[in-house]
C-alpha cells in the first residue's frame, strides 16, 4: 500500500514524528523507502495511534533487515523475535534504564530497534534519545582525529552478568544471566553511517568495556569524558509515549534511556530489533576501517 507521509521534527539534534501511515498494513516499497530515509535523516522516528499484533510488528520490522533474537531476553512464545519489555508495579528496576545502544555487545550489532507501546503508566515512562552524530560533530578536530584511529571493546558481561543491571530478576520478563563464555567484540569508536556517510561516536556506558590496546586507567579517563559529553542535552530528544506509539531508532548513531520514574505502575512494550543485511554489515566494516 502506498501512503503519504508527513514529517515533523521534534528537536534540534534528532527525532521526527511521522504521520499518515498505518504500520499494520503491507506497505509499498516506496513507503518503506520513505520511512527508511526519514530514519537515517532524523535518527529516531515516532509514529502515533498504531495497532500492531506481534506478527504485524515482525512483518514491518522485517522490511528493514533480518530480525534479531535476543541472546539473553526470552522472546514471545509465538514470535521469538518479539521481546516484551515489561515493568510490573512490584519491579524496582526497569529494562534499558541507562544510556546504551542496543546490542553493541554482539559481533554484528543491531542497526535498528522498533518499540511499540501497549500499556503505559499514568505518568512517567518516557524514553530519552541522544544523537551520537551530534556528539561527534561537537568534538574538537584534535579529539576527532585521535578517535578515528581507535576501537573499543564491547561486551554483555557487565550488564548481563549475575548482579548486572540488565540481568536483575523481574516480575514478567525472562532474562538469562551471561555465563563465562560471553564474548568481547571490538568496534571502531567512530562509525561512518553506511547510508548517509555521517560520522557518529560508537561507545556507550552499558556495553563498552575499554579502549582497545589502552591501559585501563587511560581508557577510563577518555571513556568517562565521552560518556559525559555524549548525553549533553542539546544532543537529545524526549519521547512521551501514548498507547499505540511506535519509536524506531538507528542504533548506529543513537543512544537511548528508558526513564524509571513511575514506581508502582505497569509499563508494557514490544520490541523487534533489526540486524544489518549481510551486505550492509560488510559495508559498515569497510567504511569504518
Ligand atoms: C530499550 O532499551 O529497548 C527499552 C526502551 C524503553 O522501554 O523505552
PDB file of C-alpha atoms and ligand atoms in Angstrom:
ATOM      1  CA  UNK A   1       0.000   0.000   0.000  1.00  0.00           C
ATOM      2  CA  UNK A   2       1.344   3.488  -0.901  1.00  0.00           C
ATOM      3  CA  UNK A   3       0.854   6.041   1.860  1.00  0.00           C
ATOM      4  CA  UNK A   4       1.750   9.747   2.020  1.00  0.00           C
ATOM      5  CA  UNK A   5       3.924  10.595   4.983  1.00  0.00           C
ATOM      6  CA  UNK A   6       4.057  13.869   6.894  1.00  0.00           C
ATOM      7  CA  UNK A   7       7.190  14.552   8.910  1.00  0.00           C
ATOM      8  CA  UNK A   8       7.507  16.928  11.870  1.00  0.00           C
ATOM      9  CA  UNK A   9      10.831  17.355  13.660  1.00  0.00           C
ATOM     10  CA  UNK A  10      10.678  17.206  17.440  1.00  0.00           C
ATOM     11  CA  UNK A  11      14.106  18.559  18.474  1.00  0.00           C
ATOM     12  CA  UNK A  12      17.215  20.192  17.030  1.00  0.00           C
ATOM     13  CA  UNK A  13      19.628  17.250  17.078  1.00  0.00           C
ATOM     14  CA  UNK A  14      17.385  14.306  16.219  1.00  0.00           C
ATOM     15  CA  UNK A  15      13.846  12.969  16.191  1.00  0.00           C
ATOM     16  CA  UNK A  16      10.816  13.365  13.947  1.00  0.00           C
ATOM     17  CA  UNK A  17       7.209  12.304  14.196  1.00  0.00           C
ATOM     18  CA  UNK A  18       5.766  10.693  11.071  1.00  0.00           C
ATOM     19  CA  UNK A  19       2.064  10.604  10.358  1.00  0.00           C
ATOM     20  CA  UNK A  20      -0.110   9.300   7.549  1.00  0.00           C
ATOM     21  CA  UNK A  21       0.974   5.682   7.678  1.00  0.00           C
ATOM     22  CA  UNK A  22      -0.624   2.557   9.137  1.00  0.00           C
ATOM     23  CA  UNK A  23       2.217   0.219  10.070  1.00  0.00           C
ATOM     24  CA  UNK A  24      -0.084  -2.785  10.386  1.00  0.00           C
ATOM     25  CA  UNK A  25      -0.665  -2.785   6.593  1.00  0.00           C
ATOM     26  CA  UNK A  26       1.583  -4.294   3.937  1.00  0.00           C
ATOM     27  CA  UNK A  27       3.442  -1.160   2.776  1.00  0.00           C
ATOM     28  CA  UNK A  28       4.731  -0.411  -0.708  1.00  0.00           C
ATOM     29  CA  UNK A  29       8.465  -0.335  -1.397  1.00  0.00           C
ATOM     30  CA  UNK A  30       8.181   3.450  -1.867  1.00  0.00           C
ATOM     31  CA  UNK A  31       6.629   3.924   1.565  1.00  0.00           C
ATOM     32  CA  UNK A  32       9.281   1.715   3.190  1.00  0.00           C
ATOM     33  CA  UNK A  33      11.983   3.698   1.355  1.00  0.00           C
ATOM     34  CA  UNK A  34      10.473   6.969   2.641  1.00  0.00           C
ATOM     35  CA  UNK A  35      10.411   5.633   6.226  1.00  0.00           C
ATOM     36  CA  UNK A  36      13.990   4.443   5.887  1.00  0.00           C
ATOM     37  CA  UNK A  37      15.042   7.834   4.519  1.00  0.00           C
ATOM     38  CA  UNK A  38      13.326   9.574   7.466  1.00  0.00           C
ATOM     39  CA  UNK A  39      15.054   7.192   9.886  1.00  0.00           C
ATOM     40  CA  UNK A  40      18.555   7.785   8.587  1.00  0.00           C
ATOM     41  CA  UNK A  41      17.963  11.538   8.347  1.00  0.00           C
ATOM     42  CA  UNK A  42      16.325  12.034  11.777  1.00  0.00           C
ATOM     43  CA  UNK A  43      17.973   9.057  13.564  1.00  0.00           C
ATOM     44  CA  UNK A  44      14.845   8.278  15.571  1.00  0.00           C
ATOM     45  CA  UNK A  45      11.308   8.453  14.211  1.00  0.00           C
ATOM     46  CA  UNK A  46       7.990   8.232  16.013  1.00  0.00           C
ATOM     47  CA  UNK A  47       4.506   7.127  14.980  1.00  0.00           C
ATOM     48  CA  UNK A  48       1.257   7.536  16.931  1.00  0.00           C
ATOM     49  CA  UNK A  49      -2.013   5.642  17.147  1.00  0.00           C
ATOM     50  CA  UNK A  50      -0.840   2.330  15.719  1.00  0.00           C
ATOM     51  CA  UNK A  51      -2.410  -1.053  16.427  1.00  0.00           C
ATOM     52  CA  UNK A  52       0.029  -3.895  15.833  1.00  0.00           C
ATOM     53  CA  UNK A  53      -0.193  -7.592  16.513  1.00  0.00           C
ATOM     54  CA  UNK A  54       3.188  -9.242  17.185  1.00  0.00           C
ATOM     55  CA  UNK A  55       3.070 -10.722  13.665  1.00  0.00           C
ATOM     56  CA  UNK A  56       2.398  -7.283  12.137  1.00  0.00           C
ATOM     57  CA  UNK A  57       5.290  -5.761  14.089  1.00  0.00           C
ATOM     58  CA  UNK A  58       7.535  -8.561  12.824  1.00  0.00           C
ATOM     59  CA  UNK A  59       6.315  -8.031   9.247  1.00  0.00           C
ATOM     60  CA  UNK A  60       7.023  -4.288   9.440  1.00  0.00           C
ATOM     61  CA  UNK A  61      10.457  -4.760  11.057  1.00  0.00           C
ATOM     62  CA  UNK A  62      11.478  -7.432   8.563  1.00  0.00           C
ATOM     63  CA  UNK A  63      11.169  -4.905   5.721  1.00  0.00           C
ATOM     64  CA  UNK A  64      14.327  -3.241   7.100  1.00  0.00           C
ATOM     65  CA  UNK A  65      16.530  -6.277   7.714  1.00  0.00           C
ATOM     66  CA  UNK A  66      16.657  -9.692   9.372  1.00  0.00           C
ATOM     67  CA  UNK A  67      15.254  -9.622  12.910  1.00  0.00           C
ATOM     68  CA  UNK A  68      17.443 -10.365  15.873  1.00  0.00           C
ATOM     69  CA  UNK A  69      16.625 -12.928  18.553  1.00  0.00           C
ATOM     70  CA  UNK A  70      17.954 -11.520  21.822  1.00  0.00           C
ATOM     71  CA  UNK A  71      20.609 -13.782  23.353  1.00  0.00           C
ATOM     72  CA  UNK A  72      19.547 -13.071  26.951  1.00  0.00           C
ATOM     73  CA  UNK A  73      15.907 -11.966  26.921  1.00  0.00           C
ATOM     74  CA  UNK A  74      13.352 -14.630  26.024  1.00  0.00           C
ATOM     75  CA  UNK A  75      11.035 -13.526  23.224  1.00  0.00           C
ATOM     76  CA  UNK A  76       7.310 -14.223  22.917  1.00  0.00           C
ATOM     77  CA  UNK A  77       6.479 -17.916  22.557  1.00  0.00           C
ATOM     78  CA  UNK A  78       4.516 -17.243  19.356  1.00  0.00           C
ATOM     79  CA  UNK A  79       7.096 -14.799  17.872  1.00  0.00           C
ATOM     80  CA  UNK A  80      10.572 -15.245  19.371  1.00  0.00           C
ATOM     81  CA  UNK A  81      11.793 -12.113  17.531  1.00  0.00           C
ATOM     82  CA  UNK A  82       9.411 -10.022  19.637  1.00  0.00           C
ATOM     83  CA  UNK A  83      10.711  -9.098  23.057  1.00  0.00           C
ATOM     84  CA  UNK A  84       8.197  -7.918  25.627  1.00  0.00           C
ATOM     85  CA  UNK A  85       9.658  -5.171  27.798  1.00  0.00           C
ATOM     86  CA  UNK A  86       7.542  -5.138  30.924  1.00  0.00           C
ATOM     87  CA  UNK A  87       7.932  -3.370  34.227  1.00  0.00           C
ATOM     88  CA  UNK A  88       5.479  -4.665  36.785  1.00  0.00           C
ATOM     89  CA  UNK A  89       4.298  -2.475  39.687  1.00  0.00           C
ATOM     90  CA  UNK A  90       6.433  -4.595  42.020  1.00  0.00           C
ATOM     91  CA  UNK A  91       9.639  -4.271  39.909  1.00  0.00           C
ATOM     92  CA  UNK A  92      12.175  -1.799  41.226  1.00  0.00           C
ATOM     93  CA  UNK A  93      14.350  -1.538  38.128  1.00  0.00           C
ATOM     94  CA  UNK A  94      13.357  -1.189  34.501  1.00  0.00           C
ATOM     95  CA  UNK A  95      14.841  -2.645  31.331  1.00  0.00           C
ATOM     96  CA  UNK A  96      17.006  -0.194  29.385  1.00  0.00           C
ATOM     97  CA  UNK A  97      17.238   2.240  32.287  1.00  0.00           C
ATOM     98  CA  UNK A  98      20.647   3.649  31.377  1.00  0.00           C
ATOM     99  CA  UNK A  99      22.202   5.156  28.256  1.00  0.00           C
ATOM    100  CA  UNK A 100      23.020   2.484  25.688  1.00  0.00           C
ATOM    101  CA  UNK A 101      22.965   1.425  22.070  1.00  0.00           C
ATOM    102  CA  UNK A 102      21.148  -1.880  21.529  1.00  0.00           C
ATOM    103  CA  UNK A 103      23.260  -4.985  21.034  1.00  0.00           C
ATOM    104  CA  UNK A 104      26.631  -3.252  20.642  1.00  0.00           C
ATOM    105  CA  UNK A 105      27.893  -6.290  22.582  1.00  0.00           C
ATOM    106  CA  UNK A 106      27.403  -8.521  19.517  1.00  0.00           C
ATOM    107  CA  UNK A 107      29.891  -9.112  16.741  1.00  0.00           C
ATOM    108  CA  UNK A 108      27.361  -7.598  14.346  1.00  0.00           C
ATOM    109  CA  UNK A 109      25.366  -5.050  16.344  1.00  0.00           C
ATOM    110  CA  UNK A 110      21.743  -4.248  15.596  1.00  0.00           C
ATOM    111  CA  UNK A 111      21.052  -1.389  13.228  1.00  0.00           C
ATOM    112  CA  UNK A 112      17.540  -0.522  14.356  1.00  0.00           C
ATOM    113  CA  UNK A 113      15.019  -1.102  17.130  1.00  0.00           C
ATOM    114  CA  UNK A 114      11.258  -0.734  16.805  1.00  0.00           C
ATOM    115  CA  UNK A 115       9.429  -0.310  20.099  1.00  0.00           C
ATOM    116  CA  UNK A 116       5.630  -0.366  20.358  1.00  0.00           C
ATOM    117  CA  UNK A 117       3.709   0.811  23.448  1.00  0.00           C
ATOM    118  CA  UNK A 118       0.845  -1.321  24.721  1.00  0.00           C
ATOM    119  CA  UNK A 119       0.379  -0.239  28.306  1.00  0.00           C
ATOM    120  CA  UNK A 120       1.715   2.868  29.998  1.00  0.00           C
ATOM    121  CA  UNK A 121       1.892   4.289  33.480  1.00  0.00           C
ATOM    122  CA  UNK A 122      -0.409   7.184  34.314  1.00  0.00           C
ATOM    123  CA  UNK A 123       2.665   9.433  34.321  1.00  0.00           C
ATOM    124  CA  UNK A 124       6.364   8.996  33.542  1.00  0.00           C
ATOM    125  CA  UNK A 125       7.953   6.215  31.483  1.00  0.00           C
ATOM    126  CA  UNK A 126       9.290   8.477  28.709  1.00  0.00           C
ATOM    127  CA  UNK A 127      12.344   7.473  26.700  1.00  0.00           C
ATOM    128  CA  UNK A 128      15.309   9.768  26.038  1.00  0.00           C
ATOM    129  CA  UNK A 129      17.354   9.589  22.847  1.00  0.00           C
ATOM    130  CA  UNK A 130      20.778  11.146  22.198  1.00  0.00           C
ATOM    131  CA  UNK A 131      22.346  11.719  18.799  1.00  0.00           C
ATOM    132  CA  UNK A 132      25.857  10.330  18.722  1.00  0.00           C
ATOM    133  CA  UNK A 133      26.356  12.019  15.354  1.00  0.00           C
ATOM    134  CA  UNK A 134      25.716  15.402  17.003  1.00  0.00           C
ATOM    135  CA  UNK A 135      28.008  14.341  19.858  1.00  0.00           C
ATOM    136  CA  UNK A 136      30.756  13.536  17.347  1.00  0.00           C
ATOM    137  CA  UNK A 137      30.255  16.803  15.435  1.00  0.00           C
ATOM    138  CA  UNK A 138      30.699  18.818  18.643  1.00  0.00           C
ATOM    139  CA  UNK A 139      34.158  17.383  19.424  1.00  0.00           C
ATOM    140  CA  UNK A 140      37.333  19.321  18.626  1.00  0.00           C
ATOM    141  CA  UNK A 141      39.161  18.427  15.425  1.00  0.00           C
ATOM    142  CA  UNK A 142      42.039  17.159  17.563  1.00  0.00           C
ATOM    143  CA  UNK A 143      39.912  14.687  19.523  1.00  0.00           C
ATOM    144  CA  UNK A 144      38.099  13.625  16.331  1.00  0.00           C
ATOM    145  CA  UNK A 145      41.467  12.775  14.766  1.00  0.00           C
ATOM    146  CA  UNK A 146      42.505  10.808  17.860  1.00  0.00           C
ATOM    147  CA  UNK A 147      39.273   8.805  17.966  1.00  0.00           C
ATOM    148  CA  UNK A 148      39.225   7.906  14.311  1.00  0.00           C
ATOM    149  CA  UNK A 149      42.118   5.509  14.735  1.00  0.00           C
ATOM    150  CA  UNK A 150      40.660   3.839  17.823  1.00  0.00           C
ATOM    151  CA  UNK A 151      38.456   0.858  18.528  1.00  0.00           C
ATOM    152  CA  UNK A 152      36.699  -0.156  21.727  1.00  0.00           C
ATOM    153  CA  UNK A 153      35.844  -3.495  23.299  1.00  0.00           C
ATOM    154  CA  UNK A 154      32.129  -4.165  23.855  1.00  0.00           C
ATOM    155  CA  UNK A 155      30.596  -6.973  25.869  1.00  0.00           C
ATOM    156  CA  UNK A 156      27.364  -8.003  27.552  1.00  0.00           C
ATOM    157  CA  UNK A 157      29.368  -9.214  30.542  1.00  0.00           C
ATOM    158  CA  UNK A 158      28.872  -6.230  32.838  1.00  0.00           C
ATOM    159  CA  UNK A 159      25.140  -5.741  32.232  1.00  0.00           C
ATOM    160  CA  UNK A 160      24.050  -9.369  31.949  1.00  0.00           C
ATOM    161  CA  UNK A 161      26.486 -10.975  34.406  1.00  0.00           C
ATOM    162  CA  UNK A 162      24.995 -12.008  37.772  1.00  0.00           C
ATOM    163  CA  UNK A 163      24.235  -8.771  39.632  1.00  0.00           C
ATOM    164  CA  UNK A 164      24.347  -6.645  36.434  1.00  0.00           C
ATOM    165  CA  UNK A 165      21.519  -4.151  35.919  1.00  0.00           C
ATOM    166  CA  UNK A 166      20.060  -5.893  32.869  1.00  0.00           C
ATOM    167  CA  UNK A 167      20.211  -9.363  34.451  1.00  0.00           C
ATOM    168  CA  UNK A 168      18.134  -8.441  37.521  1.00  0.00           C
ATOM    169  CA  UNK A 169      15.079 -10.601  38.095  1.00  0.00           C
ATOM    170  CA  UNK A 170      11.824  -9.033  37.024  1.00  0.00           C
ATOM    171  CA  UNK A 171       8.184  -9.947  37.545  1.00  0.00           C
ATOM    172  CA  UNK A 172       7.337 -10.622  33.918  1.00  0.00           C
ATOM    173  CA  UNK A 173      10.489 -10.726  31.784  1.00  0.00           C
ATOM    174  CA  UNK A 174      12.712 -13.760  31.482  1.00  0.00           C
ATOM    175  CA  UNK A 175      16.282 -12.520  31.387  1.00  0.00           C
ATOM    176  CA  UNK A 176      19.138 -15.026  31.423  1.00  0.00           C
ATOM    177  CA  UNK A 177      22.423 -14.263  33.111  1.00  0.00           C
ATOM    178  CA  UNK A 178      25.506 -14.236  30.902  1.00  0.00           C
ATOM    179  CA  UNK A 179      27.836 -17.138  31.571  1.00  0.00           C
ATOM    180  CA  UNK A 180      31.625 -17.108  31.455  1.00  0.00           C
ATOM    181  CA  UNK A 181      31.521 -17.629  27.688  1.00  0.00           C
ATOM    182  CA  UNK A 182      30.109 -14.223  26.855  1.00  0.00           C
ATOM    183  CA  UNK A 183      32.109 -12.692  24.009  1.00  0.00           C
ATOM    184  CA  UNK A 184      34.007  -9.440  23.673  1.00  0.00           C
ATOM    185  CA  UNK A 185      33.838  -7.671  20.326  1.00  0.00           C
ATOM    186  CA  UNK A 186      35.854  -4.777  19.026  1.00  0.00           C
ATOM    187  CA  UNK A 187      34.114  -1.971  17.130  1.00  0.00           C
ATOM    188  CA  UNK A 188      35.504   1.307  15.785  1.00  0.00           C
ATOM    189  CA  UNK A 189      34.872   4.233  18.146  1.00  0.00           C
ATOM    190  CA  UNK A 190      33.690   6.322  15.203  1.00  0.00           C
ATOM    191  CA  UNK A 191      31.202   4.713  12.821  1.00  0.00           C
ATOM    192  CA  UNK A 192      30.635   6.021   9.347  1.00  0.00           C
ATOM    193  CA  UNK A 193      26.955   5.585   8.652  1.00  0.00           C
ATOM    194  CA  UNK A 194      26.743   3.320   5.597  1.00  0.00           C
ATOM    195  CA  UNK A 195      23.719   5.178   4.206  1.00  0.00           C
ATOM    196  CA  UNK A 196      24.498   8.844   4.970  1.00  0.00           C
ATOM    197  CA  UNK A 197      28.279   8.865   5.326  1.00  0.00           C
ATOM    198  CA  UNK A 198      27.801  10.877   8.555  1.00  0.00           C
ATOM    199  CA  UNK A 199      30.159  10.019  11.409  1.00  0.00           C
ATOM    200  CA  UNK A 200      28.944   9.139  14.898  1.00  0.00           C
ATOM    201  CA  UNK A 201      30.580   8.114  18.149  1.00  0.00           C
ATOM    202  CA  UNK A 202      30.081   4.419  18.835  1.00  0.00           C
ATOM    203  CA  UNK A 203      30.759   3.765  22.526  1.00  0.00           C
ATOM    204  CA  UNK A 204      28.188   3.501  25.325  1.00  0.00           C
ATOM    205  CA  UNK A 205      28.274   3.229  29.118  1.00  0.00           C
ATOM    206  CA  UNK A 206      26.371  -0.074  29.278  1.00  0.00           C
ATOM    207  CA  UNK A 207      28.378  -2.261  26.935  1.00  0.00           C
ATOM    208  CA  UNK A 208      31.717  -0.569  26.164  1.00  0.00           C
ATOM    209  CA  UNK A 209      34.357  -2.001  28.479  1.00  0.00           C
ATOM    210  CA  UNK A 210      37.571  -0.306  27.350  1.00  0.00           C
ATOM    211  CA  UNK A 211      39.523   1.223  24.516  1.00  0.00           C
ATOM    212  CA  UNK A 212      41.338  -1.494  22.645  1.00  0.00           C
ATOM    213  CA  UNK A 213      45.074  -1.508  23.390  1.00  0.00           C
ATOM    214  CA  UNK A 214      44.925   1.165  26.122  1.00  0.00           C
ATOM    215  CA  UNK A 215      45.699   0.784  29.842  1.00  0.00           C
ATOM    216  CA  UNK A 216      42.531   0.581  31.988  1.00  0.00           C
ATOM    217  CA  UNK A 217      43.246   3.942  33.648  1.00  0.00           C
ATOM    218  CA  UNK A 218      43.853   5.677  30.276  1.00  0.00           C
ATOM    219  CA  UNK A 219      40.767   4.077  28.814  1.00  0.00           C
ATOM    220  CA  UNK A 220      38.566   5.015  31.771  1.00  0.00           C
ATOM    221  CA  UNK A 221      39.643   8.665  31.616  1.00  0.00           C
ATOM    222  CA  UNK A 222      38.697   9.092  27.952  1.00  0.00           C
ATOM    223  CA  UNK A 223      35.528   6.971  28.086  1.00  0.00           C
ATOM    224  CA  UNK A 224      34.298   8.834  31.191  1.00  0.00           C
ATOM    225  CA  UNK A 225      34.787  12.095  29.335  1.00  0.00           C
ATOM    226  CA  UNK A 226      32.947  10.816  26.252  1.00  0.00           C
ATOM    227  CA  UNK A 227      30.061   9.308  28.260  1.00  0.00           C
ATOM    228  CA  UNK A 228      29.549  12.696  29.926  1.00  0.00           C
ATOM    229  CA  UNK A 229      29.840  14.580  26.632  1.00  0.00           C
ATOM    230  CA  UNK A 230      27.562  12.246  24.651  1.00  0.00           C
ATOM    231  CA  UNK A 231      24.474  12.903  26.768  1.00  0.00           C
ATOM    232  CA  UNK A 232      24.643  16.702  26.715  1.00  0.00           C
ATOM    233  CA  UNK A 233      21.035  17.874  26.481  1.00  0.00           C
ATOM    234  CA  UNK A 234      21.483  19.655  23.138  1.00  0.00           C
ATOM    235  CA  UNK A 235      22.075  16.220  21.562  1.00  0.00           C
ATOM    236  CA  UNK A 236      18.851  14.720  22.956  1.00  0.00           C
ATOM    237  CA  UNK A 237      15.137  14.454  22.441  1.00  0.00           C
ATOM    238  CA  UNK A 238      12.483  13.006  24.741  1.00  0.00           C
ATOM    239  CA  UNK A 239       9.517  10.895  23.671  1.00  0.00           C
ATOM    240  CA  UNK A 240       6.329  10.819  25.759  1.00  0.00           C
ATOM    241  CA  UNK A 241       4.598   7.574  24.884  1.00  0.00           C
ATOM    242  CA  UNK A 242       0.892   7.002  24.419  1.00  0.00           C
ATOM    243  CA  UNK A 243      -0.797   3.657  23.895  1.00  0.00           C
ATOM    244  CA  UNK A 244      -0.160   2.768  20.245  1.00  0.00           C
ATOM    245  CA  UNK A 245       3.008   4.872  19.874  1.00  0.00           C
ATOM    246  CA  UNK A 246       5.966   3.382  17.998  1.00  0.00           C
ATOM    247  CA  UNK A 247       9.586   4.562  18.115  1.00  0.00           C
ATOM    248  CA  UNK A 248      12.099   3.371  15.541  1.00  0.00           C
ATOM    249  CA  UNK A 249      15.723   4.317  16.242  1.00  0.00           C
ATOM    250  CA  UNK A 250      19.026   3.857  14.452  1.00  0.00           C
ATOM    251  CA  UNK A 251      21.432   2.188  16.883  1.00  0.00           C
ATOM    252  CA  UNK A 252      24.395   3.199  14.741  1.00  0.00           C
ATOM    253  CA  UNK A 253      24.003   6.825  15.730  1.00  0.00           C
ATOM    254  CA  UNK A 254      21.615   6.964  18.703  1.00  0.00           C
ATOM    255  CA  UNK A 255      21.756   6.179  22.404  1.00  0.00           C
ATOM    256  CA  UNK A 256      18.539   5.731  24.359  1.00  0.00           C
ATOM    257  CA  UNK A 257      17.497   5.644  28.014  1.00  0.00           C
ATOM    258  CA  UNK A 258      14.162   4.361  29.367  1.00  0.00           C
ATOM    259  CA  UNK A 259      13.285   6.536  32.361  1.00  0.00           C
ATOM    260  CA  UNK A 260      12.366   4.721  35.569  1.00  0.00           C
ATOM    261  CA  UNK A 261      10.156   7.382  37.139  1.00  0.00           C
ATOM    262  CA  UNK A 262       6.831   5.576  37.649  1.00  0.00           C
ATOM    263  CA  UNK A 263       7.176   3.428  40.775  1.00  0.00           C
ATOM    264  CA  UNK A 264       4.290   1.081  41.497  1.00  0.00           C
ATOM    265  CA  UNK A 265       2.877   1.247  37.948  1.00  0.00           C
ATOM    266  CA  UNK A 266       2.927  -1.098  34.976  1.00  0.00           C
ATOM    267  CA  UNK A 267       4.513  -0.386  31.565  1.00  0.00           C
ATOM    268  CA  UNK A 268       4.393  -2.907  28.710  1.00  0.00           C
ATOM    269  CA  UNK A 269       6.107  -2.548  25.347  1.00  0.00           C
ATOM    270  CA  UNK A 270       7.104  -4.858  22.499  1.00  0.00           C
ATOM    271  CA  UNK A 271      10.387  -4.535  20.623  1.00  0.00           C
ATOM    272  CA  UNK A 272      11.747  -6.008  17.439  1.00  0.00           C
ATOM    273  CA  UNK A 273      15.406  -5.411  16.680  1.00  0.00           C
ATOM    274  CA  UNK A 274      16.743  -5.187  13.148  1.00  0.00           C
ATOM    275  CA  UNK A 275      20.099  -6.671  12.205  1.00  0.00           C
ATOM    276  CA  UNK A 276      22.024  -5.412   9.191  1.00  0.00           C
ATOM    277  CA  UNK A 277      21.522  -7.042   5.852  1.00  0.00           C
ATOM    278  CA  UNK A 278      24.706  -9.083   5.375  1.00  0.00           C
ATOM    279  CA  UNK A 279      25.913  -6.790   2.568  1.00  0.00           C
ATOM    280  CA  UNK A 280      25.353  -3.684   4.690  1.00  0.00           C
ATOM    281  CA  UNK A 281      27.318  -5.133   7.603  1.00  0.00           C
ATOM    282  CA  UNK A 282      30.263  -5.673   5.301  1.00  0.00           C
ATOM    283  CA  UNK A 283      29.998  -2.093   4.018  1.00  0.00           C
ATOM    284  CA  UNK A 284      29.852  -0.714   7.554  1.00  0.00           C
ATOM    285  CA  UNK A 285      33.014  -2.574   8.500  1.00  0.00           C
ATOM    286  CA  UNK A 286      34.918  -1.484   5.429  1.00  0.00           C
ATOM    287  CA  UNK A 287      33.788   2.128   5.837  1.00  0.00           C
ATOM    288  CA  UNK A 288      34.881   2.163   9.448  1.00  0.00           C
ATOM    289  CA  UNK A 289      38.345   0.790   8.794  1.00  0.00           C
TER     290      UNK A 289
HETATM  291  C1  LIG B   1      15.089  -0.486  25.396  1.00  0.00           C
HETATM  292  O1  LIG B   1      16.185  -0.253  25.864  1.00  0.00           O
HETATM  293  O2  LIG B   1      14.950  -1.020  24.300  1.00  0.00           O
HETATM  294  C2  LIG B   1      13.856  -0.095  26.179  1.00  0.00           C
HETATM  295  C3  LIG B   1      13.421   1.293  25.879  1.00  0.00           C
HETATM  296  C4  LIG B   1      12.118   1.634  26.564  1.00  0.00           C
HETATM  297  O3  LIG B   1      11.483   0.753  27.148  1.00  0.00           O
HETATM  298  O4  LIG B   1      11.719   2.794  26.485  1.00  0.00           O
END
